[in-house]
PDB file of C-alpha atoms in Angstrom:
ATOM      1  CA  UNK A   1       0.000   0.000   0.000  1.00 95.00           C
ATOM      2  CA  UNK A   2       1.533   3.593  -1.169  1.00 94.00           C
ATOM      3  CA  UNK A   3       1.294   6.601   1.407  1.00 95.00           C
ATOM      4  CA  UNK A   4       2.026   9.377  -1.445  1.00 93.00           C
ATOM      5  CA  UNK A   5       2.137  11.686   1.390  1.00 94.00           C
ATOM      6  CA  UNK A   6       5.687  10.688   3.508  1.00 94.00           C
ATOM      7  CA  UNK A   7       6.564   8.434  -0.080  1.00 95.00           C
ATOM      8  CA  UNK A   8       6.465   5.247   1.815  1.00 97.00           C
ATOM      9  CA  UNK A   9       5.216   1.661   0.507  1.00 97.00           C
ATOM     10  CA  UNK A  10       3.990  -1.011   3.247  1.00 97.00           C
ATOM     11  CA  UNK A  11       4.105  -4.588   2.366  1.00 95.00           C
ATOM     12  CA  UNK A  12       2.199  -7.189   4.371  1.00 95.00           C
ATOM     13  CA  UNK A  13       3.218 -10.460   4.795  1.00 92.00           C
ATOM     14  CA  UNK A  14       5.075 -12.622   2.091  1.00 90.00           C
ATOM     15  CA  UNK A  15       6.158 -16.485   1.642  1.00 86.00           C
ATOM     16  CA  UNK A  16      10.079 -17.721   2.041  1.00 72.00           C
ATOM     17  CA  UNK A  17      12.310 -20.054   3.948  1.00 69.00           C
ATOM     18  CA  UNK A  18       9.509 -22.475   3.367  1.00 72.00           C
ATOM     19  CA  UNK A  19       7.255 -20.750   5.706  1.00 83.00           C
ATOM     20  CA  UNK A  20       4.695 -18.175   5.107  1.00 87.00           C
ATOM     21  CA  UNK A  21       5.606 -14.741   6.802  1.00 90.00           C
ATOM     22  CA  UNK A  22       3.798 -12.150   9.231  1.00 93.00           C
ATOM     23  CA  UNK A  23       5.952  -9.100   8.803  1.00 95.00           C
ATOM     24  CA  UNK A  24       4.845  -5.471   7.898  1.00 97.00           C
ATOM     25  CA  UNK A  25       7.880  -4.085   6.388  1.00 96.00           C
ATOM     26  CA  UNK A  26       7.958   0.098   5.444  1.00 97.00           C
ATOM     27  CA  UNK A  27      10.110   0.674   2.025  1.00 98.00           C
ATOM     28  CA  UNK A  28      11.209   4.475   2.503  1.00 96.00           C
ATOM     29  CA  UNK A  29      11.501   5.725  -1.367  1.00 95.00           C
ATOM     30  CA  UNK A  30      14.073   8.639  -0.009  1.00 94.00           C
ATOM     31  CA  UNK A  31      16.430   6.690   1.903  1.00 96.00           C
ATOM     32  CA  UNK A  32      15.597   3.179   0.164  1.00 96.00           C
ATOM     33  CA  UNK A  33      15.792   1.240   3.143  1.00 97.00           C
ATOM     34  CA  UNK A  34      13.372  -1.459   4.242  1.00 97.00           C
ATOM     35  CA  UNK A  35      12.145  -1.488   7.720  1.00 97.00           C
ATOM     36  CA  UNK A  36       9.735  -3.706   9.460  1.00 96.00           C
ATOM     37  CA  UNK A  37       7.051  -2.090  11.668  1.00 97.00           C
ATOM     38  CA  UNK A  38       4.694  -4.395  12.719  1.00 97.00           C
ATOM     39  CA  UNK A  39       3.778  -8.191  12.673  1.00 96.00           C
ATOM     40  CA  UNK A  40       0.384  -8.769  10.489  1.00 95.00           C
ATOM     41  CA  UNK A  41      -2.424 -10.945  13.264  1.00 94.00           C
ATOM     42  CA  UNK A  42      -1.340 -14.412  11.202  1.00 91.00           C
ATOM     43  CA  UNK A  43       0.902 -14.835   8.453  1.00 90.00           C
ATOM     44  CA  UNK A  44      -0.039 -14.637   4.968  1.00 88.00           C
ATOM     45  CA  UNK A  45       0.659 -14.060   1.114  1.00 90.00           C
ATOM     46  CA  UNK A  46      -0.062 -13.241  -1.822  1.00 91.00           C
ATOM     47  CA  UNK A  47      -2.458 -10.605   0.196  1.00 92.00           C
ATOM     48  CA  UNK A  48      -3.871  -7.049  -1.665  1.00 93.00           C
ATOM     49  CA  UNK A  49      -3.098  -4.190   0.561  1.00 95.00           C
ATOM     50  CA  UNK A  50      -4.885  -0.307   0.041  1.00 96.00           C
ATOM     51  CA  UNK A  51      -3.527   3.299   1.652  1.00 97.00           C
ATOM     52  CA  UNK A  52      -6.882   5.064   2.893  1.00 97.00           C
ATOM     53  CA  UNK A  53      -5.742   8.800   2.811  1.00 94.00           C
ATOM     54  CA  UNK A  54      -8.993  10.093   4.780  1.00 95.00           C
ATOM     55  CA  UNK A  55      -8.023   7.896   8.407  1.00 96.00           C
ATOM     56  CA  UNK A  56      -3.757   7.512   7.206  1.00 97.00           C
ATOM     57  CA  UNK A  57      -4.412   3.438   7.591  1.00 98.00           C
ATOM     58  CA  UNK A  58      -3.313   0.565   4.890  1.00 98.00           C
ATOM     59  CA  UNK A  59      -5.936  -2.273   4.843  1.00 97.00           C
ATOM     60  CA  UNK A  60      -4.839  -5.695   4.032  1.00 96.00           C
ATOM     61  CA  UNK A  61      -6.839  -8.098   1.970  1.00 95.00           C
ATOM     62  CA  UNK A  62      -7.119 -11.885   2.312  1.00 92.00           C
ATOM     63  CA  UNK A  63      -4.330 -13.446   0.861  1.00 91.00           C
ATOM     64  CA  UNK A  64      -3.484 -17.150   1.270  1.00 89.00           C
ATOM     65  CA  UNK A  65      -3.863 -18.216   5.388  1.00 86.00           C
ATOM     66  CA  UNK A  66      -6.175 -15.390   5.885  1.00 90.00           C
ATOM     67  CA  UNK A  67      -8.335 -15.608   2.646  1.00 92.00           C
ATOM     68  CA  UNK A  68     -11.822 -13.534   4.136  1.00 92.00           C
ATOM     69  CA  UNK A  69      -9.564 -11.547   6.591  1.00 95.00           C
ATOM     70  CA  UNK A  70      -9.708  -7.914   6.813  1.00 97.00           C
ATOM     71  CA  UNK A  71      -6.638  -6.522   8.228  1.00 97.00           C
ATOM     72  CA  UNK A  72      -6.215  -2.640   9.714  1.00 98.00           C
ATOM     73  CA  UNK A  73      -2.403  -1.045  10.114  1.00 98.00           C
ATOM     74  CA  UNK A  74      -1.700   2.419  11.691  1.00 98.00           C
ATOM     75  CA  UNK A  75       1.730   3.112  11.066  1.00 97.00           C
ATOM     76  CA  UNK A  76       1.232   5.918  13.477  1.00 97.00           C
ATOM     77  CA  UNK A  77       1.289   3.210  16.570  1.00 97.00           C
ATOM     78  CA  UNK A  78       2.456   0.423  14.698  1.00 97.00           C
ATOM     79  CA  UNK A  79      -0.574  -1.568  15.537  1.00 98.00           C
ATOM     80  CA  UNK A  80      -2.467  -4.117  13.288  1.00 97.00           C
ATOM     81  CA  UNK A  81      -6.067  -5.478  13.890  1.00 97.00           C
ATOM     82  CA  UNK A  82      -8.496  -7.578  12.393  1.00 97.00           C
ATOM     83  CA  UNK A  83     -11.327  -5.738  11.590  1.00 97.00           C
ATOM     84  CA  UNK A  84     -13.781  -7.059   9.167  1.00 97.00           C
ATOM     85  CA  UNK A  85     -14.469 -10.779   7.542  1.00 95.00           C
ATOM     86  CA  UNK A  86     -14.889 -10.296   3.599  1.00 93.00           C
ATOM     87  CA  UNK A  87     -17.880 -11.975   1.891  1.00 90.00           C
ATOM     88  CA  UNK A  88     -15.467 -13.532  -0.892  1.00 87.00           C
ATOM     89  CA  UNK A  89     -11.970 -15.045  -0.729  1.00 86.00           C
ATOM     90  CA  UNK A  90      -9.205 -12.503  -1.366  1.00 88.00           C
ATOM     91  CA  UNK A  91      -5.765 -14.721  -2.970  1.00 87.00           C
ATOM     92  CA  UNK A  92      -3.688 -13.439  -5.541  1.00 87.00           C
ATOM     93  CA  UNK A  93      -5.942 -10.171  -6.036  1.00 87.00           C
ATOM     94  CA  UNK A  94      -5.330  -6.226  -6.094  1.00 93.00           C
ATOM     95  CA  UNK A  95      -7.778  -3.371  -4.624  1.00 95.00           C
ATOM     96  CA  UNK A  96      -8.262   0.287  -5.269  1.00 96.00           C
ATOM     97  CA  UNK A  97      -9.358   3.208  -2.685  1.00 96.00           C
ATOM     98  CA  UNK A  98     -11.416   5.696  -4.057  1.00 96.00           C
ATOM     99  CA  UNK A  99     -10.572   8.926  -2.719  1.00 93.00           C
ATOM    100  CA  UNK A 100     -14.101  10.452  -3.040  1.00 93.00           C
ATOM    101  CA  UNK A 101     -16.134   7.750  -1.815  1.00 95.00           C
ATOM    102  CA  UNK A 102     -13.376   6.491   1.082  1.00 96.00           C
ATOM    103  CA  UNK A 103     -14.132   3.083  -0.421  1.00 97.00           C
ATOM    104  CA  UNK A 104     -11.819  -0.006  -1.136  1.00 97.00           C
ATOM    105  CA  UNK A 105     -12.341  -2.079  -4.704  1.00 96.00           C
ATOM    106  CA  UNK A 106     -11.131  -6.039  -4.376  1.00 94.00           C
ATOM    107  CA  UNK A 107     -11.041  -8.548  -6.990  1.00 87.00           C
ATOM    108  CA  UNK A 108     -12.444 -11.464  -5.956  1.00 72.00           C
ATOM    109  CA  UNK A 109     -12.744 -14.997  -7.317  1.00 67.00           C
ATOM    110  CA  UNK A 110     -15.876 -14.145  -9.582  1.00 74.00           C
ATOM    111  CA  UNK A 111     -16.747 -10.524  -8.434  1.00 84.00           C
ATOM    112  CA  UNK A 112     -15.455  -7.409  -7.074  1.00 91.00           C
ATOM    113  CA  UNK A 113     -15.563  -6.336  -3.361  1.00 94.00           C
ATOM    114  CA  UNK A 114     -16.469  -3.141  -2.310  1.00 96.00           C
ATOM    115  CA  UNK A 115     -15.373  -2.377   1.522  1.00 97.00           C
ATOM    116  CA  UNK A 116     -16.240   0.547   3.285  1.00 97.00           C
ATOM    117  CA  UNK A 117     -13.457   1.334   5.584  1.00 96.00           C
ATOM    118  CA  UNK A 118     -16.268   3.284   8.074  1.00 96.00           C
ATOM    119  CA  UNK A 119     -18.086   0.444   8.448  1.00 97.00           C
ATOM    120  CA  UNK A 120     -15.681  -2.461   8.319  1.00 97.00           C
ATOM    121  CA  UNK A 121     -18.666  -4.192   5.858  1.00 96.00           C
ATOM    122  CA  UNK A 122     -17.875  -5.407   2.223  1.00 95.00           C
ATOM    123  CA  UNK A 123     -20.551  -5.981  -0.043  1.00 95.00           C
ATOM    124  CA  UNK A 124     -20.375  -8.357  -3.586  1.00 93.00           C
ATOM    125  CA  UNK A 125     -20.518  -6.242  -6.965  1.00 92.00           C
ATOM    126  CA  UNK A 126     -21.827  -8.446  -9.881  1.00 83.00           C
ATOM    127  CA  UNK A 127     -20.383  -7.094 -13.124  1.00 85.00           C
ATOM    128  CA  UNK A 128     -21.557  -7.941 -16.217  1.00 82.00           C
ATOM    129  CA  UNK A 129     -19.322 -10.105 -18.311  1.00 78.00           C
ATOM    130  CA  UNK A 130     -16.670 -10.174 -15.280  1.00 80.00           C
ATOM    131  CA  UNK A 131     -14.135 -13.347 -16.113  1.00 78.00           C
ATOM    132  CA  UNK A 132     -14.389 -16.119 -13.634  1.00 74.00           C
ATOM    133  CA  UNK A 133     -11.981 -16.897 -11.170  1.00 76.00           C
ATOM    134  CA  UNK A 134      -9.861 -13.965 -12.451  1.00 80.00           C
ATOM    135  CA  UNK A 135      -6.077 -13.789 -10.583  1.00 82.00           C
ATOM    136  CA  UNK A 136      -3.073 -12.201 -11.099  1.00 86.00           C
ATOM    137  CA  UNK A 137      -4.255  -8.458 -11.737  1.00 88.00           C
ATOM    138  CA  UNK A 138      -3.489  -5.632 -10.896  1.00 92.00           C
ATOM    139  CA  UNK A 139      -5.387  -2.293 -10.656  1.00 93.00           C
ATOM    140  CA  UNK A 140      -5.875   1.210 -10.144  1.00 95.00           C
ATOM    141  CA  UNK A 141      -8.196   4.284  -9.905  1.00 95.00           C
ATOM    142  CA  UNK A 142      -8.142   6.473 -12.246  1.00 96.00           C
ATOM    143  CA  UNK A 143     -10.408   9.637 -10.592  1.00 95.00           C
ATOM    144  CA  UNK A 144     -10.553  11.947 -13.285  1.00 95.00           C
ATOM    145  CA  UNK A 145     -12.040   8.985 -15.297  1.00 97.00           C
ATOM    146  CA  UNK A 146     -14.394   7.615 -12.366  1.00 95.00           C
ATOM    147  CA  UNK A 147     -12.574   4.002 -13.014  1.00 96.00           C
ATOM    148  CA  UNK A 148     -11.034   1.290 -12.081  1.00 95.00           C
ATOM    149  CA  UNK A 149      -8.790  -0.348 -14.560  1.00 95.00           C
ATOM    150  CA  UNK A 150      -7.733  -3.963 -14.312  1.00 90.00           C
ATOM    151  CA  UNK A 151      -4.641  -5.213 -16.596  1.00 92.00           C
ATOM    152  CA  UNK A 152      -3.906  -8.852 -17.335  1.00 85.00           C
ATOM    153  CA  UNK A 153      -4.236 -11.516 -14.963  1.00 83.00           C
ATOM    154  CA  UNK A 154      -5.738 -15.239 -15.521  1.00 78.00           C
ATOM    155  CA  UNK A 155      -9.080 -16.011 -15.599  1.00 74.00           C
ATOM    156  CA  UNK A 156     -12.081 -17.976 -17.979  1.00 65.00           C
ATOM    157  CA  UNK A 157     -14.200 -15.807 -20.227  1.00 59.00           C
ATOM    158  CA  UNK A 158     -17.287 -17.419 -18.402  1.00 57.00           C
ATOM    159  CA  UNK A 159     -17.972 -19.625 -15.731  1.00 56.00           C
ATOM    160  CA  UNK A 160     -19.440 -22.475 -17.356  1.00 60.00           C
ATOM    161  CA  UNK A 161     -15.534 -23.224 -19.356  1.00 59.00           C
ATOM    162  CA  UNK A 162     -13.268 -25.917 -18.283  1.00 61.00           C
ATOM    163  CA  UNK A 163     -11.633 -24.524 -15.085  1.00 56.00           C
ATOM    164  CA  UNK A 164      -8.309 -24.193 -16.595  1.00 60.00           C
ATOM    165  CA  UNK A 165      -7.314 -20.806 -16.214  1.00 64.00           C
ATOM    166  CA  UNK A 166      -6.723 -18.588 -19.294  1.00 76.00           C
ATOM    167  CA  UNK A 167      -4.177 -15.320 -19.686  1.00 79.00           C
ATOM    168  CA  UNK A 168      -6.309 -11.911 -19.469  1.00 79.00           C
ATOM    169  CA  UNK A 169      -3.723  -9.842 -22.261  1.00 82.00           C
ATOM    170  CA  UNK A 170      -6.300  -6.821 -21.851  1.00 84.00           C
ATOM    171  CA  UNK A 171      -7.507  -3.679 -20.128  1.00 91.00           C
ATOM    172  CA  UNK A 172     -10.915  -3.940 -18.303  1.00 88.00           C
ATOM    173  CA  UNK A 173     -12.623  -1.524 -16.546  1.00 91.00           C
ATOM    174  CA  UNK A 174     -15.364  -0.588 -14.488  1.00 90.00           C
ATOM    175  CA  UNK A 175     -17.112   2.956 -14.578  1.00 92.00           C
ATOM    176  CA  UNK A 176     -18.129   4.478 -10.815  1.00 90.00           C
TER     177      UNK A 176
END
């Protein structure tokens, strides 16, 4: 999760030396040095993480080991919390805040996630023509546009293919 305010990155767990790891580590973009600042409630990877600029908090997303888990992290006290349980599991996924709403965007297995940080409740977006079991993606907000963009990822074209998992070589969106 970015904090474009001090220029820091947080990342939230992680998988190596054959075990899966709990650490919050803060990448400093000035000084380039990695620091960790916290320990995440269990350990996890391959989790989606999301700066919300209105409260200064990163939220972590699911992420294998904690796939519904809702994660808070105030790097102003260091402390991490579980907060919510998401509707969906959350592996292998991004999200996007939305400045103007204060909400969070996840890609889930077959839908997105909205999550509204001010009530710690998530709520399941069907979207038309949205690949199944989609994976791998990443995304951002674009404000000016009112959109999310997705890029790549795997996924099928519908739900009812074989469950093989195809690669997404395009640009979806979805208008706010």
């Amino acid at each position: 999760a970015w904090n474009p305010a001090v220029g820091v990155a947080y990342l939230f767990g992680g998988s190596g030396s054959a075990q899966d790891r709990d650490e919050v580590l803060e990448y400093d973009t000035r000084s380039a040095e990695v620091h960790a600042v916290s320990r995440l409630p269990s350990a996890a990877y391959a989790a989606s993480g999301a700066w919300d600029s209105r409260n200064e908090v990163a939220y972590v997303f699911g992420g294998h080991g904690s796939e519904h888990q809702v994660t808070r992290f105030t790097p102003s006290s260091g402390v991490t919390e579980e907060v919510s349980t998401l509707l969906l599991p959350v592996v292998n996924s991004c999200s996007a805040y939305v400045e103007t709403t204060g909400e969070v965007y996840i890609v889930g297995d077959n839908a997105i996630l909205k999550f509204s940080p001010s009530t710690n409740q998530s709520q399941i977006l069907q979207i038309e023509s949205w690949p199944a079991n989609l994976k791998y993606v990443a995304c951002v907000h674009v404000p000016k546009l009112g959109r999310i963009y997705f890029f790549g990822g795997y996924g099928r074209l519908y739900p009812e293919q074989e469950p093989t998992s195809q690669v997404r070589d395009e640009v979806m969106y979805v208008q706010l």
